[in-house]
Structure formats: C-alpha cells, structure tokens
Coordinates of C-alpha atoms and ligand atoms in Angstrom, one line a residue:
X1 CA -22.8 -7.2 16.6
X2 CA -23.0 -3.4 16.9
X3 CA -20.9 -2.0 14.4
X4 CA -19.6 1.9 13.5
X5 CA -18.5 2.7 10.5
X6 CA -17.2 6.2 9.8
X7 CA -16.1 7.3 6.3
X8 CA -15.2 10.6 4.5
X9 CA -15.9 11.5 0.8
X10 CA -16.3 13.9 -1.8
X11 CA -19.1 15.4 -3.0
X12 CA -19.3 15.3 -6.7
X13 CA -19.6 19.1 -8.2
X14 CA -22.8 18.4 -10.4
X15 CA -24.8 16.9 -7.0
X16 CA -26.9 20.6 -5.8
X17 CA -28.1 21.2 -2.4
X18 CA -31.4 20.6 -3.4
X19 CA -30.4 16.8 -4.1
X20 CA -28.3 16.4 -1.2
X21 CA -31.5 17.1 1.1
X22 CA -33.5 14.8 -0.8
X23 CA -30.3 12.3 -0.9
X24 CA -30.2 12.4 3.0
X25 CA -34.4 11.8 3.0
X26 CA -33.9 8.8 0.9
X27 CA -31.3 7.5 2.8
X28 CA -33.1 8.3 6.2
X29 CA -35.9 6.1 5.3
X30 CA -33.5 3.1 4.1
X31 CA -31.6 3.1 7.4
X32 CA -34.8 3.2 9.6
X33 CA -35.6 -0.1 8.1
X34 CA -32.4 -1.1 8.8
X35 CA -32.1 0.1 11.8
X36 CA -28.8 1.7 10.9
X37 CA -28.9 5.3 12.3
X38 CA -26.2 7.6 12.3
X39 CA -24.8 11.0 11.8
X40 CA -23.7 12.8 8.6
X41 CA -21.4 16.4 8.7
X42 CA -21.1 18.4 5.4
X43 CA -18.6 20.9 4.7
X44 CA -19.7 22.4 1.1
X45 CA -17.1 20.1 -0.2
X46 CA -16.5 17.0 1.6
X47 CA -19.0 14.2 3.7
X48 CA -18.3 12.9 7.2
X49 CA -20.4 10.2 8.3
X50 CA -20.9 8.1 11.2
X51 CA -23.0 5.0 10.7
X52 CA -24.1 2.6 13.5
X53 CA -26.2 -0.3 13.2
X54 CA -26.1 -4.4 13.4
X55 CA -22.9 -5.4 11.5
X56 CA -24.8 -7.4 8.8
X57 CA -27.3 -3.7 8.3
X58 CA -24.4 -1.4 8.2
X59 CA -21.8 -3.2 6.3
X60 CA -24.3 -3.4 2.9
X61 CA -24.9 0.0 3.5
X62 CA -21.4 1.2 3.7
X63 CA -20.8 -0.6 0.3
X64 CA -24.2 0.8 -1.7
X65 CA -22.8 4.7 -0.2
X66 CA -19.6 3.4 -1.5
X67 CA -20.8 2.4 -5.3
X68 CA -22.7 5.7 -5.5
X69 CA -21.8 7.8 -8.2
X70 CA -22.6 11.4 -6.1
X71 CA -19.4 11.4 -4.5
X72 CA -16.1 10.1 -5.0
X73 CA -13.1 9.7 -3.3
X74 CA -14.7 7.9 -0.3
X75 CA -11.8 7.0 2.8
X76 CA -12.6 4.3 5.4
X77 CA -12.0 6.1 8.7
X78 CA -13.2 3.7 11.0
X79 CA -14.9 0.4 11.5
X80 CA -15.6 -0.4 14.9
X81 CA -17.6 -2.8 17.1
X82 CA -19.2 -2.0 20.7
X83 CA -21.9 -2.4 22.7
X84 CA -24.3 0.1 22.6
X85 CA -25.4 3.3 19.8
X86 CA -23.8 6.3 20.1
X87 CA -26.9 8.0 18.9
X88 CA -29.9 5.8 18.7
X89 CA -32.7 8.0 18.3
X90 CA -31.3 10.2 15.5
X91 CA -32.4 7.9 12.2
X92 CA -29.8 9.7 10.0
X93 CA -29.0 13.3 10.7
X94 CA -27.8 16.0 8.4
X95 CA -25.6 19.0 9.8
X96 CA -24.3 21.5 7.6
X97 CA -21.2 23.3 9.0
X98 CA -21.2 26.3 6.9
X99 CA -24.4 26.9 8.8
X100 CA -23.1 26.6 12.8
X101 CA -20.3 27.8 14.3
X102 CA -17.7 24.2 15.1
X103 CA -18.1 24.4 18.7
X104 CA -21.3 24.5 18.7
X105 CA -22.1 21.6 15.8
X106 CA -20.1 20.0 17.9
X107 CA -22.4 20.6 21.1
X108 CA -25.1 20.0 19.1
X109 CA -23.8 16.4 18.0
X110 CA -23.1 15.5 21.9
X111 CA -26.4 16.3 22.4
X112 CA -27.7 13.9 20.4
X113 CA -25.7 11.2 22.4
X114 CA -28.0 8.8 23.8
X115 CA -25.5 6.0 25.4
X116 CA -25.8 5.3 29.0
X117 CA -22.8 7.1 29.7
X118 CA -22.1 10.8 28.7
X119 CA -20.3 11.1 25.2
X120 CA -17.0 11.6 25.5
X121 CA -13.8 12.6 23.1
X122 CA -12.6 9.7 24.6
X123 CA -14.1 7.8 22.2
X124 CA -12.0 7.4 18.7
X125 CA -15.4 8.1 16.7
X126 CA -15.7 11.1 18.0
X127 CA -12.4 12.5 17.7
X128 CA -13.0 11.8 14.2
X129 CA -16.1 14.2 14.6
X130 CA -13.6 16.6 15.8
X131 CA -10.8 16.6 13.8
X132 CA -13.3 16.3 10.8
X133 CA -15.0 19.7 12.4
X134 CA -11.9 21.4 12.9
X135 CA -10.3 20.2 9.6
X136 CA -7.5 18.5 11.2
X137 CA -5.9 16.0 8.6
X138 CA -7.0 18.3 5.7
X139 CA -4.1 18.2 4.1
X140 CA -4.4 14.3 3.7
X141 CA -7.5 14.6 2.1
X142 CA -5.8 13.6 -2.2
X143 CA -8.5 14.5 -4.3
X144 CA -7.7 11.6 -7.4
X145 CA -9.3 11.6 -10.1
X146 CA -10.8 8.3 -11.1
X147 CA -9.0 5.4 -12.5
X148 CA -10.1 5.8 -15.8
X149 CA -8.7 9.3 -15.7
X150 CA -5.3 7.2 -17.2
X151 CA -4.6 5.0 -19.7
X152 CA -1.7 2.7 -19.9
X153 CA 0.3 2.4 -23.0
X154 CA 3.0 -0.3 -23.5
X155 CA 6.5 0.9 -24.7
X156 CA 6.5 -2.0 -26.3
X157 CA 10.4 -2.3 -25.3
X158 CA 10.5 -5.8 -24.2
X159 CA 14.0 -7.4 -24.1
X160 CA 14.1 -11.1 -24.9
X161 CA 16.0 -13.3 -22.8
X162 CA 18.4 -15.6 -25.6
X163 CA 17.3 -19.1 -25.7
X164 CA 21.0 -20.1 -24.9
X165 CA 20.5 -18.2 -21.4
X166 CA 16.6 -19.8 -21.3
X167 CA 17.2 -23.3 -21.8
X168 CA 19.5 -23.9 -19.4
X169 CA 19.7 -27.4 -17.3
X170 CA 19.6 -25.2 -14.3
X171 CA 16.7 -26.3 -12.1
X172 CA 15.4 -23.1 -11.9
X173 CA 14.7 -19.8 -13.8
X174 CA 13.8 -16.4 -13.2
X175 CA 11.3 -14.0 -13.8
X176 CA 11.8 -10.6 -14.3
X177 CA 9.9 -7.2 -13.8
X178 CA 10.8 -3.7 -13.8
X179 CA 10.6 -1.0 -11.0
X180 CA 9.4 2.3 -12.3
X181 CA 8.8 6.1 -11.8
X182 CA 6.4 6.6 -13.9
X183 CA 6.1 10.3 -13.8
X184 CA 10.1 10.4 -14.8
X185 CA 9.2 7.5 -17.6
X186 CA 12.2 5.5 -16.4
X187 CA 12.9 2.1 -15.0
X188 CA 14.8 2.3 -12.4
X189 CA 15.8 -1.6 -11.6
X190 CA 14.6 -4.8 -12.8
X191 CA 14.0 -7.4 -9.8
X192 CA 14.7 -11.3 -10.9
X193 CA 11.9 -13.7 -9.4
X194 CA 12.5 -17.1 -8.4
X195 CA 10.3 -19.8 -10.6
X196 CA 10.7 -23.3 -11.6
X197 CA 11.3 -24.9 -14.4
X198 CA 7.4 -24.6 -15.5
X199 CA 7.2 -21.1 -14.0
X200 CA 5.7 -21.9 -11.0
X201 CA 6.3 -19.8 -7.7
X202 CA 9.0 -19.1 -5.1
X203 CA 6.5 -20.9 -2.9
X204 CA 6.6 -23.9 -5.4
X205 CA 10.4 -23.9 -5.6
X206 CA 11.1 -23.7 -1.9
X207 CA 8.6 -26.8 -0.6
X208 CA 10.1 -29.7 0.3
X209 CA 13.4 -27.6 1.3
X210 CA 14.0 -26.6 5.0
X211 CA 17.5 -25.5 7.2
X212 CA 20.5 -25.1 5.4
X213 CA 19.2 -26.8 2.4
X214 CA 16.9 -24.5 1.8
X215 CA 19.3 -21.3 2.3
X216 CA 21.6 -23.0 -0.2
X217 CA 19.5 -23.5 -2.7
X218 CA 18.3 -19.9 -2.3
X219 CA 22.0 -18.8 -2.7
X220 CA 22.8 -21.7 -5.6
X221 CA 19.6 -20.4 -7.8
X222 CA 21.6 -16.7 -7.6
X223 CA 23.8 -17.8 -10.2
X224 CA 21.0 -18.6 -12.7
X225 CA 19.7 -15.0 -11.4
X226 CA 23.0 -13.3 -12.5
X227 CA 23.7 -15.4 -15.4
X228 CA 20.2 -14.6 -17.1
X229 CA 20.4 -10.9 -16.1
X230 CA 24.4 -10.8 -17.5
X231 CA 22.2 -12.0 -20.9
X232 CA 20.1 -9.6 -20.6
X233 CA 22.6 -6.7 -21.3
X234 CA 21.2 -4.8 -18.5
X235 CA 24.2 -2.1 -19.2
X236 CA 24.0 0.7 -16.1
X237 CA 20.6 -1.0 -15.3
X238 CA 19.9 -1.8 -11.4
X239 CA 19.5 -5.6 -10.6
X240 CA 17.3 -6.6 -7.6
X241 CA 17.5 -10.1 -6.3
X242 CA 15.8 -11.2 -3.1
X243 CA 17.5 -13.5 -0.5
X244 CA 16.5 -15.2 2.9
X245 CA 17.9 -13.3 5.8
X246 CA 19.4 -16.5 7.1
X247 CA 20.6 -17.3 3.9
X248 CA 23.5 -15.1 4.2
X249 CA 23.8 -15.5 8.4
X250 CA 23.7 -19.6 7.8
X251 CA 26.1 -20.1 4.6
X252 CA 30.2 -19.4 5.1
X253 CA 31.0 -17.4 2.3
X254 CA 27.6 -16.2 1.0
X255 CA 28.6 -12.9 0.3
X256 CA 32.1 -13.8 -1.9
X257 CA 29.5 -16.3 -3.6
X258 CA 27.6 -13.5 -4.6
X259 CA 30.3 -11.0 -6.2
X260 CA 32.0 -14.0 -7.7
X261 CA 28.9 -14.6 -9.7
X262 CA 27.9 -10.9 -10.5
X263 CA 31.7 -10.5 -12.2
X264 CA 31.4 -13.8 -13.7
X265 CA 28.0 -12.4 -15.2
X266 CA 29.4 -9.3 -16.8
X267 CA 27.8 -7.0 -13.3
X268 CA 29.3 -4.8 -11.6
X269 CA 28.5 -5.1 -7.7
X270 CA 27.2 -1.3 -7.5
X271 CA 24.6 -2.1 -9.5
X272 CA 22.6 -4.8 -7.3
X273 CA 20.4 -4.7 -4.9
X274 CA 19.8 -7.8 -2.3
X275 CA 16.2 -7.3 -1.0
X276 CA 15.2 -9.3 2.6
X277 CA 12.4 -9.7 3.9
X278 CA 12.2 -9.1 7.2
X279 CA 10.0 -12.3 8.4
X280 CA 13.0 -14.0 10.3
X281 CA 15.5 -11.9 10.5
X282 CA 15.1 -10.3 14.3
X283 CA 16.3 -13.2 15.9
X284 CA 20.1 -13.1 14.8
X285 CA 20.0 -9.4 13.8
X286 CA 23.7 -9.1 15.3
X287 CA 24.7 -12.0 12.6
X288 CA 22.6 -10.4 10.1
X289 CA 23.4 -6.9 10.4
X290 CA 27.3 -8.2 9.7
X291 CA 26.9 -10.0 6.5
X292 CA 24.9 -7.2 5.2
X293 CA 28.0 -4.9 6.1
X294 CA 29.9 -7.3 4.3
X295 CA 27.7 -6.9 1.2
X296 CA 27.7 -2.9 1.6
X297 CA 31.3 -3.2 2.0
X298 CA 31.6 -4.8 -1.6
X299 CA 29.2 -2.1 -2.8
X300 CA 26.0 -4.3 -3.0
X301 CA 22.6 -2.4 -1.5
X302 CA 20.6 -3.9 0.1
X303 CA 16.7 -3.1 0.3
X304 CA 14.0 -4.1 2.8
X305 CA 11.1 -6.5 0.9
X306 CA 7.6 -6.7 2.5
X307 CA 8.4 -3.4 4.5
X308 CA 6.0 -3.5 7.8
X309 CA 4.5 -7.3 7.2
X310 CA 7.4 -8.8 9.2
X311 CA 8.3 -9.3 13.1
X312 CA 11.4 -6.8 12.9
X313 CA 9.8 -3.9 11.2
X314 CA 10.6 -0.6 13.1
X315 CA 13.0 -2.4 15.1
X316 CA 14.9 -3.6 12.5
X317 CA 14.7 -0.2 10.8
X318 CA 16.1 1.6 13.8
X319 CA 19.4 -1.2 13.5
X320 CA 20.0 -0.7 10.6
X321 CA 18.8 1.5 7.6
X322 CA 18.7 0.2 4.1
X323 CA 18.7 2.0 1.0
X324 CA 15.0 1.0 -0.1
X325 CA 12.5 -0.7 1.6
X326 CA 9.2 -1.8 -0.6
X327 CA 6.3 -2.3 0.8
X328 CA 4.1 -4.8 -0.6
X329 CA 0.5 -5.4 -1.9
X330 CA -1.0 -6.6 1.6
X331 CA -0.4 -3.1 2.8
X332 CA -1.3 -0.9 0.1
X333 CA -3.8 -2.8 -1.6
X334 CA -7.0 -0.2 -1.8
X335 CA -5.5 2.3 -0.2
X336 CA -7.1 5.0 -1.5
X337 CA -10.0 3.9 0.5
X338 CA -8.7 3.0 3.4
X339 CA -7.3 5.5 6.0
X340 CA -5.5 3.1 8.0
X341 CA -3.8 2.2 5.5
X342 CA -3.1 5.4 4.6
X343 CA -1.9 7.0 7.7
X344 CA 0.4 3.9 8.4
X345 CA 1.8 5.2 4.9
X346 CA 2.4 8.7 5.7
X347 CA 3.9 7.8 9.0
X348 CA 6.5 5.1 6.6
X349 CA 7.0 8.0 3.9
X350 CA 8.2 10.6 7.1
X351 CA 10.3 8.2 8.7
X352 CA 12.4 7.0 5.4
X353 CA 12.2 10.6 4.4
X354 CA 13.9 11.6 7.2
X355 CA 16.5 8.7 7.3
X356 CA 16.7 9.4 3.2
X357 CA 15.7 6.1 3.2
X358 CA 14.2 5.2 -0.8
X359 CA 10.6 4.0 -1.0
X360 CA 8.8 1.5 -3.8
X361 CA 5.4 0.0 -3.7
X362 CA 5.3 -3.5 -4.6
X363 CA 1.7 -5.0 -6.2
X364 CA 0.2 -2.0 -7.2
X365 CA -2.8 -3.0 -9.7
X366 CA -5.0 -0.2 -10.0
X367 CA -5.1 3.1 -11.2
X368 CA -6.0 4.8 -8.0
X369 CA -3.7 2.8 -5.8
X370 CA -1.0 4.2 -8.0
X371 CA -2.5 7.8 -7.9
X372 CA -3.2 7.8 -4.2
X373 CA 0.5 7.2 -3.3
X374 CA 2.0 9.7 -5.7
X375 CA 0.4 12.3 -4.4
X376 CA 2.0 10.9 -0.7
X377 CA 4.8 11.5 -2.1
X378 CA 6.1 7.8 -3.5
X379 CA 7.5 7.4 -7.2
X380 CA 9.0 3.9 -7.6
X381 CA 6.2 1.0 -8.2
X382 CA 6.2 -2.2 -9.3
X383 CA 2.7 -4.0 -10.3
X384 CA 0.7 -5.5 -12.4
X385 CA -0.7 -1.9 -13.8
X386 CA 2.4 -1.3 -15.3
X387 CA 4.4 -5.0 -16.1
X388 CA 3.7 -8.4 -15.1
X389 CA 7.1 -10.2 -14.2
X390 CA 8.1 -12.0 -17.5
X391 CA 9.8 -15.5 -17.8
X392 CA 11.1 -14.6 -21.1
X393 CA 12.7 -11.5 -20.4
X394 CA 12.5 -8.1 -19.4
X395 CA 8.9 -7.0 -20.4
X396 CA 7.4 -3.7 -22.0
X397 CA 6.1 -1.1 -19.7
X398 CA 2.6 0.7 -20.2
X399 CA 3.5 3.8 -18.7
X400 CA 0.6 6.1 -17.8
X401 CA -0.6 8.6 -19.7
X402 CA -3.5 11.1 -19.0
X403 CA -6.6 11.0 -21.1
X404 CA -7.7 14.4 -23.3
X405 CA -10.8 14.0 -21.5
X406 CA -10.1 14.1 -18.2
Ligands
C2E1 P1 8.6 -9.8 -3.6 O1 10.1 -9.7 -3.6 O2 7.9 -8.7 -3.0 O3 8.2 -9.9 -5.2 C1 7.1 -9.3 -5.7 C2 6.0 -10.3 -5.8 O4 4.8 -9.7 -6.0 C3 6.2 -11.3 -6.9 O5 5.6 -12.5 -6.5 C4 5.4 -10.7 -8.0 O6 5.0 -11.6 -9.0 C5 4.3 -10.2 -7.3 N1 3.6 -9.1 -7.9 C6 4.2 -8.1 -8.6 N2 3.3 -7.2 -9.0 C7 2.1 -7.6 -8.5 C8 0.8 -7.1 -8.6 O7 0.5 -6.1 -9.2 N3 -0.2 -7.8 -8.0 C9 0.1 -9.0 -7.3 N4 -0.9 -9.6 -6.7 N5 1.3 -9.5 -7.2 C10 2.3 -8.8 -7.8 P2 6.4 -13.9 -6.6 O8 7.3 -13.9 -7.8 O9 5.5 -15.0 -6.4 O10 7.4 -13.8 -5.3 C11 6.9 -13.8 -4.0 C12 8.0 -13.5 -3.1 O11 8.9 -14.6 -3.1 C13 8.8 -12.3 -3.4 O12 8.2 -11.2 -3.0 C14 10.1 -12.6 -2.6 O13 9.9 -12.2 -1.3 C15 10.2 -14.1 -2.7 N6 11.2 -14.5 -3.7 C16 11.2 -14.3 -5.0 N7 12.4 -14.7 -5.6 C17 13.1 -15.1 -4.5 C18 14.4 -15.6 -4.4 O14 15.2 -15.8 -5.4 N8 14.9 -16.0 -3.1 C19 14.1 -15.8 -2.1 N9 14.6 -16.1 -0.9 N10 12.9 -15.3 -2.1 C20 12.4 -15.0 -3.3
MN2 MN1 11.6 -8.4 -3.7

C-alpha cells in the first residue's frame, strides 16, 4: 500500500555541505530503484523529509536513514497510508531554506504536487511542510545526546528483606522497586509488586480468580505487602501498592482493612500511595470516586497507574484528580523517536501541570527514553535502567552519571 513517512532529524556537525549533496545523490538513486520518491527540507541544522513509496520500499528505507550515523535525533512525524503520491515525479528533492524565502519553498514544494487533485494544507503531511518551514513546534525539538552519553552506577544500597519477613506461609510475596529523580539522586517511593510464591507475575497470581474472589484476594495479599515493607524499615520512605478499582468499590470495609494493616505494619497512612489502573473503573466511577475519598480521608494518596492506556483516561481525570498518575512503558517506550508519542506527552505534562497533578514514567529502559522526558519536563521514573523490581528486597539504584567524554 502507498505509504508516507515523514521524519525530522539532526544533522550531525562533522557532516559538510559538500556531503550532504552527495548524501542526497546517493540516496536519489536508491529510492529510484525503489520507487520511493519524496521530498527532503534543510534548515542548516535540522532535516524534514517526506518519503512516499510502496509500504514494503519505504518502510526499509525509513529504518537504513534511521541507523545512519550523519544525523541523530531522528522523530517519527508521520506514517501514513493513501492512495495516490503526493509528488511522483520528484525522485528525491533537496530544498535548502536558508536559500528561499518560506513562502515561496513552500510554492515551490506545491508545485511539485502531482496528485489528481490540487495539493492542499488540508492534508496532515503538508502541514508538517509548513509548520516545519515556519518553525512551528521548534521548541519541541530536545536535542539529547546519545545514550551512551550516561553511564549508570549502582549505589550499591540494597536493603535485604529478613528471611523471617521472606519465608512466610503467605501465598504470595512481593517485589519491590524504587521510584526515582535521578537528577535530585533520591528515591522518592518504593512500589510493592505482586508475585507468587516462585516470583512469577501479577498475571500469574490473578488466573484462575474472577468477581469477588479475585478483589479479595487482591485486598488479602495487602497485608503481605505491608508486613514485608514494615520489615523493610522504610522510615519516612513512600510505599506504593497497586489495587483493582473494584476491589475497593466490591469489598465492605476495604479501606479500614487497609489502615488496620499499615498500623499493624509499623506505617503510617501518609506515607502510602494506592495506585489504580484505570482499566475498569468508569463504570461505577460514582462508587469509586467514594472509597477513594474514604482513603484520602485517612490520609492515603492515591495515584493513577497505566495513565492514558485505560477506558476512563481524561474522563476519569476530569472527576477526579489524583496526586500522581504514571504512565507506563506502552506509551513511552521510544519516545524519543516518536512524535506522537511525544506530543500526547506534552499535552499529559500541561494538563497535570496545571492541575499540580505529579507525574512518573513507568518502564523506562533506555538511556534516551529517560533523557527525552527530562528535558519535557518529568523527574520521577521507574525502569529497568535504573532497578529491576527485587524479590529480596529493596534493590541498589544505578543512578546516572555523565561521562568525561561527552
Ligand atoms: P505497574 O503498577 O505499572 O507496575 C510496573 C510494572 O512494570 C511491573 O510489572 C514491573 O515489573 C514492570 N517494569 C518496571 N520497570 C520496567 C521496565 O523498565 N521495563 C519493563 N518492560 N517493565 C518494567 P509487574 O510486576 O508484572 O506488574 C504488572 C502490573 O500488575 C502492575 O503494573 C500493576 O498494574 C499490576 N499489579 C502489580 N501488583 C499488584 C497488586 O498487588 N494488585 C493489583 N491489583 N495489581 C497489581
Ligand atoms: Mn503501579
């Protein structure tokens, strides 16, 4: 199928002019014998290019321009599918904008059009053309350095669970792992992870349960939670625990279960955090949005898990605000090449912002990931690249450190 993929990138300094026209010649030829054809804008500093062609042509392509070491920081803009080129005569067309005025590389580029029907700005690829031209978005453009611009160094501060707390007959356990800032070089709450007895998942635990079984035994296992955290010595530490919406809409009680076990544990209630997902909750939001009052009432907070992956999303979010929400690896995994991914970010980051709403990112496992969302303006993760969730405790943290090099 006919396929557009649009991109922006970064030229690398090192890369001349003189190798940029013979970078575009090369590339000209390869695409002819694809018959990918396209359209590629240059700023002096940063690449904008369209490319059209069959989808099994364009997407090999896109990944070769993405594994080439002349330019960095490359952003999916758009990947589209229609049925007819844009520009089908072009090959692969360089324009250099410090060379034309915008409105008239813009002309120029219409000009070009050869669909059946007159290009229009109608079309979302070519208001890319035009907000790339008149450097709308600019100030999204993060220029992060490559992931081996870090290293990560353990603290090596791992707190051991005690075997007493470990081996109990309980018929589940927990896992823990830490939510960071990593530019403040402070953990700031450990979140307890359901496992069974052999460590396997949540998913593992939970089969075979369904209805009120299954929201008791999420509320029972909350007292393994608190009991191994109360081992832990957490002191002023923040304790996350996640729950099932329903769990606390479907069980009398839930709520006094809950701070009966955090005192019996050595917690205070201020510092815990219930996270939900927000998967079921919409359809007795009424019901839910009281028991969490309930819980805010007792001094618990409550975050929002899997932030934007749900039913409820901005809905929920406009019924009620939570303290956090997280959003999770399906959303920002690569983000720093993808722009939908990171304009849906943005757009999160200015709405919590403005409700003073915290923010964490859940699964982060790679350098740039990380970097990308700093500079967007979030500070708490939790991933991989900085802890793995330990059974046996509370595990070290290789905080991020900036190479001499770089
Ligand atoms: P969650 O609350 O978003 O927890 C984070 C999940 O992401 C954990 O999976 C963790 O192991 C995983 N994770 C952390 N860092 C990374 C990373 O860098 N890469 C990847 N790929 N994964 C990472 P886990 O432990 O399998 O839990 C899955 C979900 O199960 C949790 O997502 C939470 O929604 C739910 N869950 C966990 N414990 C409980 C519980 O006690 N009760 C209920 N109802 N749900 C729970
Ligand atoms: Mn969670």
């Amino acid at each position: 199928m006919l396929t557009t993929i649009i991109y922006r990138s970064h030229l690398c300094d090192e890369v001349s002019y003189a190798m940029l026209e013979e970078m575009v010649a090369a590339a000209t030829l390869k695409n002819g014998k694809a018959n990918v054809t396209g359209i590629l804008l240059f700023n002096g500093t940063h690449f904008f290019q369209l490319l059209e062609g069959p989808e099994e042509s364009v997407v090999p392509i896109y990944d070769a321009i993405c594994a080439d070491p002349r330019h960095y920081n490359v952003v999916e803009l758009l990947r589209d599918y229609g049925p007819s080129r844009r520009f089908g005569k072009v090959g692969m067309e360089l324009f250099d904008l410090r060379d034309q005025h915008r409105d008239e590389v813009l002309q120029t580029v219409l000009d070009k059009g050869t669909s059946k029907y007159q290009l229009a700005y109608e079309d979302r690829a070519l208001q890319f053309f035009q907000t790339f031209v008149e450097e709308g978005e600019k100030e999204n453009y993060f220029e992060i350095p490559t992931g081996d611009a870090w290293e990560f160094i353990s603290d090596g501060n791992a707190v051991a669970l005690p075997i007493t707390a470990s081996a109990s007959d309980a018929d589940c356990r927990f896992a823990f792992q830490p939510l960071i800032d990593p530019f403040a070089r402070k953990v700031v709450a450990i979140e307890a992870l359901l496992r069974t007895p052999s460590g396997d998942s949540p998913q593992a635990w939970f089969e075979g349960l369904s209805g009120d079984a299954l929201y008791a035994a999420d509320l029972q296992s909350k007292k393994v939670a608190f009991a191994q955290a109360g081992a832990l010595n957490l002191g002023a530490l923040t304790l996350s625990v996640n729950l099932l919406p329903m769990t606390l809409v479907e069980i009398p009680d839930a709520v006094d279960f809950i701070l009966q076990e955090i005192a019996a544990n050595g917690l205070v209630p201020e510092q815990v955090i219930v996270e939900f997902t927000e998967r079921e909750v919409i359809s007795r939001l009424d019901e839910f949005t009281r028991a969490v009052k309930m819980l805010k009432g007792a001094g618990i907070r409550v975050a929002i898990d899997h932030f934007g992956a749900g039913f409820a999303g901005l809905l929920l979010l406009a019924q009620f605000q939570p303290d956090r929400i997280k959003i999770n690896r399906d959303m920002i995994k690569d983000v720093h090449k993808s722009g939908s991914r990171q304009a849906i970010i943005h757009a999160i980051i200015k709405c919590c912002t403005s409700l003073e709403i915290q923010i964490a990112a859940v699964g982060v496992e790679k350098a740039q990931e990380w970097m990308w969302l700093e500079s967007a303006g979030i500070s708490q993760f939790q991933g991989y690249l900085f802890a793995r969730p330990s059974l046996t405790g509370i595990p070290a943290v290789s905080w991020p450190e900036m190479r001499d090099n770089a």
